[in-house]
């Protein structure tokens, strides 16, 4: 994350009381209590929102994708929606870093803009946090022939095991 001073949250005053509010006006701190949102919640939302953009093949670099593939093969293992996503969450703001693999032929600048827009709108709508930045790192390009190589390797592995 780049070093940045987080903006002072807006306050609203109602009959002498003040509360911290998120960007969409939802109170995160009020006289009735506070709402804290865990980093994992924001990273899952951001990961799902990034994967929803056409042109994103996968999230994460090579090592994190390899670990994720192993985790999914274990019986009872689940997909890690926050793979390739790191977040920093404050009281009213969040910053997001995303590592992704782009599909070949997609304009990377347009893809980054679409991912950024989708992540910001999803996180802000679902959490009420203001997203201060979304940094995107394109780690690789997925080529169509990569799928045929993976299918051939998969067949060879299953043929050896009886």
PDB file of N, CA, C and O in Angstrom, residues 31-61:
ATOM      1  N   UNK A  31     -24.412   6.175  18.686  1.00  0.00           N
ATOM      2  CA  UNK A  31     -24.651   6.122  20.128  1.00  0.00           C
ATOM      3  C   UNK A  31     -25.091   4.730  20.567  1.00  0.00           C
ATOM      4  O   UNK A  31     -24.982   4.386  21.739  1.00  0.00           O
ATOM      5  N   UNK A  32     -25.578   3.942  19.630  1.00  0.00           N
ATOM      6  CA  UNK A  32     -26.077   2.613  19.956  1.00  0.00           C
ATOM      7  C   UNK A  32     -25.011   1.527  19.822  1.00  0.00           C
ATOM      8  O   UNK A  32     -25.265   0.376  20.127  1.00  0.00           O
ATOM      9  N   UNK A  33     -23.830   1.878  19.332  1.00  0.00           N
ATOM     10  CA  UNK A  33     -22.758   0.893  19.211  1.00  0.00           C
ATOM     11  C   UNK A  33     -21.894   1.152  17.998  1.00  0.00           C
ATOM     12  O   UNK A  33     -22.113   2.088  17.248  1.00  0.00           O
ATOM     13  N   UNK A  34     -20.898   0.292  17.837  1.00  0.00           N
ATOM     14  CA  UNK A  34     -19.983   0.434  16.709  1.00  0.00           C
ATOM     15  C   UNK A  34     -20.056  -0.809  15.825  1.00  0.00           C
ATOM     16  O   UNK A  34     -20.432  -1.884  16.284  1.00  0.00           O
ATOM     17  N   UNK A  35     -19.696  -0.628  14.583  1.00  0.00           N
ATOM     18  CA  UNK A  35     -19.603  -1.730  13.640  1.00  0.00           C
ATOM     19  C   UNK A  35     -18.167  -1.798  13.162  1.00  0.00           C
ATOM     20  O   UNK A  35     -17.647  -0.819  12.629  1.00  0.00           O
ATOM     21  N   UNK A  36     -17.520  -2.928  13.383  1.00  0.00           N
ATOM     22  CA  UNK A  36     -16.166  -3.113  12.855  1.00  0.00           C
ATOM     23  C   UNK A  36     -16.223  -4.207  11.798  1.00  0.00           C
ATOM     24  O   UNK A  36     -16.935  -5.190  11.951  1.00  0.00           O
ATOM     25  N   UNK A  37     -15.471  -4.009  10.740  1.00  0.00           N
ATOM     26  CA  UNK A  37     -15.477  -4.940   9.620  1.00  0.00           C
ATOM     27  C   UNK A  37     -14.080  -5.529   9.488  1.00  0.00           C
ATOM     28  O   UNK A  37     -13.099  -4.797   9.348  1.00  0.00           O
ATOM     29  N   UNK A  38     -13.979  -6.845   9.530  1.00  0.00           N
ATOM     30  CA  UNK A  38     -12.692  -7.536   9.483  1.00  0.00           C
ATOM     31  C   UNK A  38     -12.068  -7.431   8.096  1.00  0.00           C
ATOM     32  O   UNK A  38     -12.773  -7.328   7.086  1.00  0.00           O
ATOM     33  N   UNK A  39     -10.748  -7.499   8.072  1.00  0.00           N
ATOM     34  CA  UNK A  39     -10.016  -7.467   6.808  1.00  0.00           C
ATOM     35  C   UNK A  39     -10.468  -8.588   5.879  1.00  0.00           C
ATOM     36  O   UNK A  39     -10.567  -8.401   4.670  1.00  0.00           O
ATOM     37  N   UNK A  40     -10.730  -9.768   6.433  1.00  0.00           N
ATOM     38  CA  UNK A  40     -11.115 -10.911   5.599  1.00  0.00           C
ATOM     39  C   UNK A  40     -12.437 -10.674   4.879  1.00  0.00           C
ATOM     40  O   UNK A  40     -12.614 -11.143   3.756  1.00  0.00           O
ATOM     41  N   UNK A  41     -13.342  -9.961   5.516  1.00  0.00           N
ATOM     42  CA  UNK A  41     -14.626  -9.652   4.887  1.00  0.00           C
ATOM     43  C   UNK A  41     -14.397  -8.777   3.664  1.00  0.00           C
ATOM     44  O   UNK A  41     -14.895  -9.051   2.571  1.00  0.00           O
ATOM     45  N   UNK A  42     -13.610  -7.736   3.829  1.00  0.00           N
ATOM     46  CA  UNK A  42     -13.337  -6.817   2.723  1.00  0.00           C
ATOM     47  C   UNK A  42     -12.561  -7.523   1.620  1.00  0.00           C
ATOM     48  O   UNK A  42     -12.840  -7.340   0.433  1.00  0.00           O
ATOM     49  N   UNK A  43     -11.595  -8.383   1.986  1.00  0.00           N
ATOM     50  CA  UNK A  43     -10.809  -9.069   0.957  1.00  0.00           C
ATOM     51  C   UNK A  43     -11.662 -10.057   0.165  1.00  0.00           C
ATOM     52  O   UNK A  43     -11.478 -10.207  -1.044  1.00  0.00           O
ATOM     53  N   UNK A  44     -12.613 -10.724   0.796  1.00  0.00           N
ATOM     54  CA  UNK A  44     -13.499 -11.633   0.069  1.00  0.00           C
ATOM     55  C   UNK A  44     -14.405 -10.862  -0.884  1.00  0.00           C
ATOM     56  O   UNK A  44     -14.599 -11.271  -2.033  1.00  0.00           O
ATOM     57  N   UNK A  45     -14.960  -9.763  -0.412  1.00  0.00           N
ATOM     58  CA  UNK A  45     -15.815  -8.944  -1.273  1.00  0.00           C
ATOM     59  C   UNK A  45     -15.025  -8.448  -2.477  1.00  0.00           C
ATOM     60  O   UNK A  45     -15.476  -8.525  -3.623  1.00  0.00           O
ATOM     61  N   UNK A  46     -13.812  -7.946  -2.235  1.00  0.00           N
ATOM     62  CA  UNK A  46     -12.973  -7.427  -3.315  1.00  0.00           C
ATOM     63  C   UNK A  46     -12.584  -8.540  -4.285  1.00  0.00           C
ATOM     64  O   UNK A  46     -12.576  -8.333  -5.508  1.00  0.00           O
ATOM     65  N   UNK A  47     -12.265  -9.724  -3.771  1.00  0.00           N
ATOM     66  CA  UNK A  47     -11.887 -10.842  -4.622  1.00  0.00           C
ATOM     67  C   UNK A  47     -13.016 -11.288  -5.529  1.00  0.00           C
ATOM     68  O   UNK A  47     -12.819 -11.517  -6.725  1.00  0.00           O
ATOM     69  N   UNK A  48     -14.205 -11.414  -4.984  1.00  0.00           N
ATOM     70  CA  UNK A  48     -15.360 -11.814  -5.780  1.00  0.00           C
ATOM     71  C   UNK A  48     -15.674 -10.752  -6.817  1.00  0.00           C
ATOM     72  O   UNK A  48     -15.955 -11.055  -7.980  1.00  0.00           O
ATOM     73  N   UNK A  49     -15.618  -9.482  -6.431  1.00  0.00           N
ATOM     74  CA  UNK A  49     -15.893  -8.396  -7.362  1.00  0.00           C
ATOM     75  C   UNK A  49     -14.872  -8.356  -8.493  1.00  0.00           C
ATOM     76  O   UNK A  49     -15.219  -8.114  -9.650  1.00  0.00           O
ATOM     77  N   UNK A  50     -13.610  -8.629  -8.191  1.00  0.00           N
ATOM     78  CA  UNK A  50     -12.569  -8.621  -9.225  1.00  0.00           C
ATOM     79  C   UNK A  50     -12.761  -9.787 -10.187  1.00  0.00           C
ATOM     80  O   UNK A  50     -12.608  -9.626 -11.407  1.00  0.00           O
ATOM     81  N   UNK A  51     -13.092 -10.966  -9.673  1.00  0.00           N
ATOM     82  CA  UNK A  51     -13.293 -12.142 -10.534  1.00  0.00           C
ATOM     83  C   UNK A  51     -14.500 -11.983 -11.445  1.00  0.00           C
ATOM     84  O   UNK A  51     -14.573 -12.616 -12.496  1.00  0.00           O
ATOM     85  N   UNK A  52     -15.470 -11.162 -11.045  1.00  0.00           N
ATOM     86  CA  UNK A  52     -16.680 -10.957 -11.843  1.00  0.00           C
ATOM     87  C   UNK A  52     -16.420 -10.172 -13.122  1.00  0.00           C
ATOM     88  O   UNK A  52     -17.263 -10.155 -14.012  1.00  0.00           O
ATOM     89  N   UNK A  53     -15.281  -9.514 -13.222  1.00  0.00           N
ATOM     90  CA  UNK A  53     -14.984  -8.687 -14.392  1.00  0.00           C
ATOM     91  C   UNK A  53     -14.497  -9.586 -15.527  1.00  0.00           C
ATOM     92  O   UNK A  53     -13.594 -10.404 -15.349  1.00  0.00           O
ATOM     93  N   UNK A  54     -15.102  -9.428 -16.685  1.00  0.00           N
ATOM     94  CA  UNK A  54     -14.702 -10.197 -17.862  1.00  0.00           C
ATOM     95  C   UNK A  54     -13.278  -9.826 -18.254  1.00  0.00           C
ATOM     96  O   UNK A  54     -12.939  -8.644 -18.332  1.00  0.00           O
ATOM     97  N   UNK A  55     -12.453 -10.827 -18.479  1.00  0.00           N
ATOM     98  CA  UNK A  55     -11.054 -10.592 -18.818  1.00  0.00           C
ATOM     99  C   UNK A  55     -10.106 -10.952 -17.698  1.00  0.00           C
ATOM    100  O   UNK A  55      -8.905 -11.040 -17.907  1.00  0.00           O
ATOM    101  N   UNK A  56     -10.645 -11.176 -16.498  1.00  0.00           N
ATOM    102  CA  UNK A  56      -9.820 -11.634 -15.371  1.00  0.00           C
ATOM    103  C   UNK A  56      -9.852 -13.155 -15.385  1.00  0.00           C
ATOM    104  O   UNK A  56     -10.906 -13.774 -15.247  1.00  0.00           O
ATOM    105  N   UNK A  57      -8.689 -13.765 -15.578  1.00  0.00           N
ATOM    106  CA  UNK A  57      -8.620 -15.230 -15.596  1.00  0.00           C
ATOM    107  C   UNK A  57      -8.569 -15.788 -14.179  1.00  0.00           C
ATOM    108  O   UNK A  57      -9.283 -16.736 -13.851  1.00  0.00           O
ATOM    109  N   UNK A  58      -7.714 -15.221 -13.349  1.00  0.00           N
ATOM    110  CA  UNK A  58      -7.560 -15.700 -11.971  1.00  0.00           C
ATOM    111  C   UNK A  58      -6.944 -14.599 -11.133  1.00  0.00           C
ATOM    112  O   UNK A  58      -6.415 -13.618 -11.661  1.00  0.00           O
ATOM    113  N   UNK A  59      -7.018 -14.772  -9.830  1.00  0.00           N
ATOM    114  CA  UNK A  59      -6.389 -13.834  -8.906  1.00  0.00           C
ATOM    115  C   UNK A  59      -5.195 -14.503  -8.255  1.00  0.00           C
ATOM    116  O   UNK A  59      -5.206 -15.705  -7.997  1.00  0.00           O
ATOM    117  N   UNK A  60      -4.172 -13.724  -7.969  1.00  0.00           N
ATOM    118  CA  UNK A  60      -2.993 -14.216  -7.283  1.00  0.00           C
ATOM    119  C   UNK A  60      -1.854 -14.503  -8.239  1.00  0.00           C
ATOM    120  O   UNK A  60      -2.048 -14.626  -9.449  1.00  0.00           O
ATOM    121  N   UNK A  61      -0.654 -14.586  -7.677  1.00  0.00           N
ATOM    122  CA  UNK A  61       0.523 -14.941  -8.454  1.00  0.00           C
ATOM    123  C   UNK A  61       0.651 -16.444  -8.551  1.00  0.00           C
ATOM    124  O   UNK A  61      -0.228 -17.199  -8.114  1.00  0.00           O
TER     125      UNK A  61
END
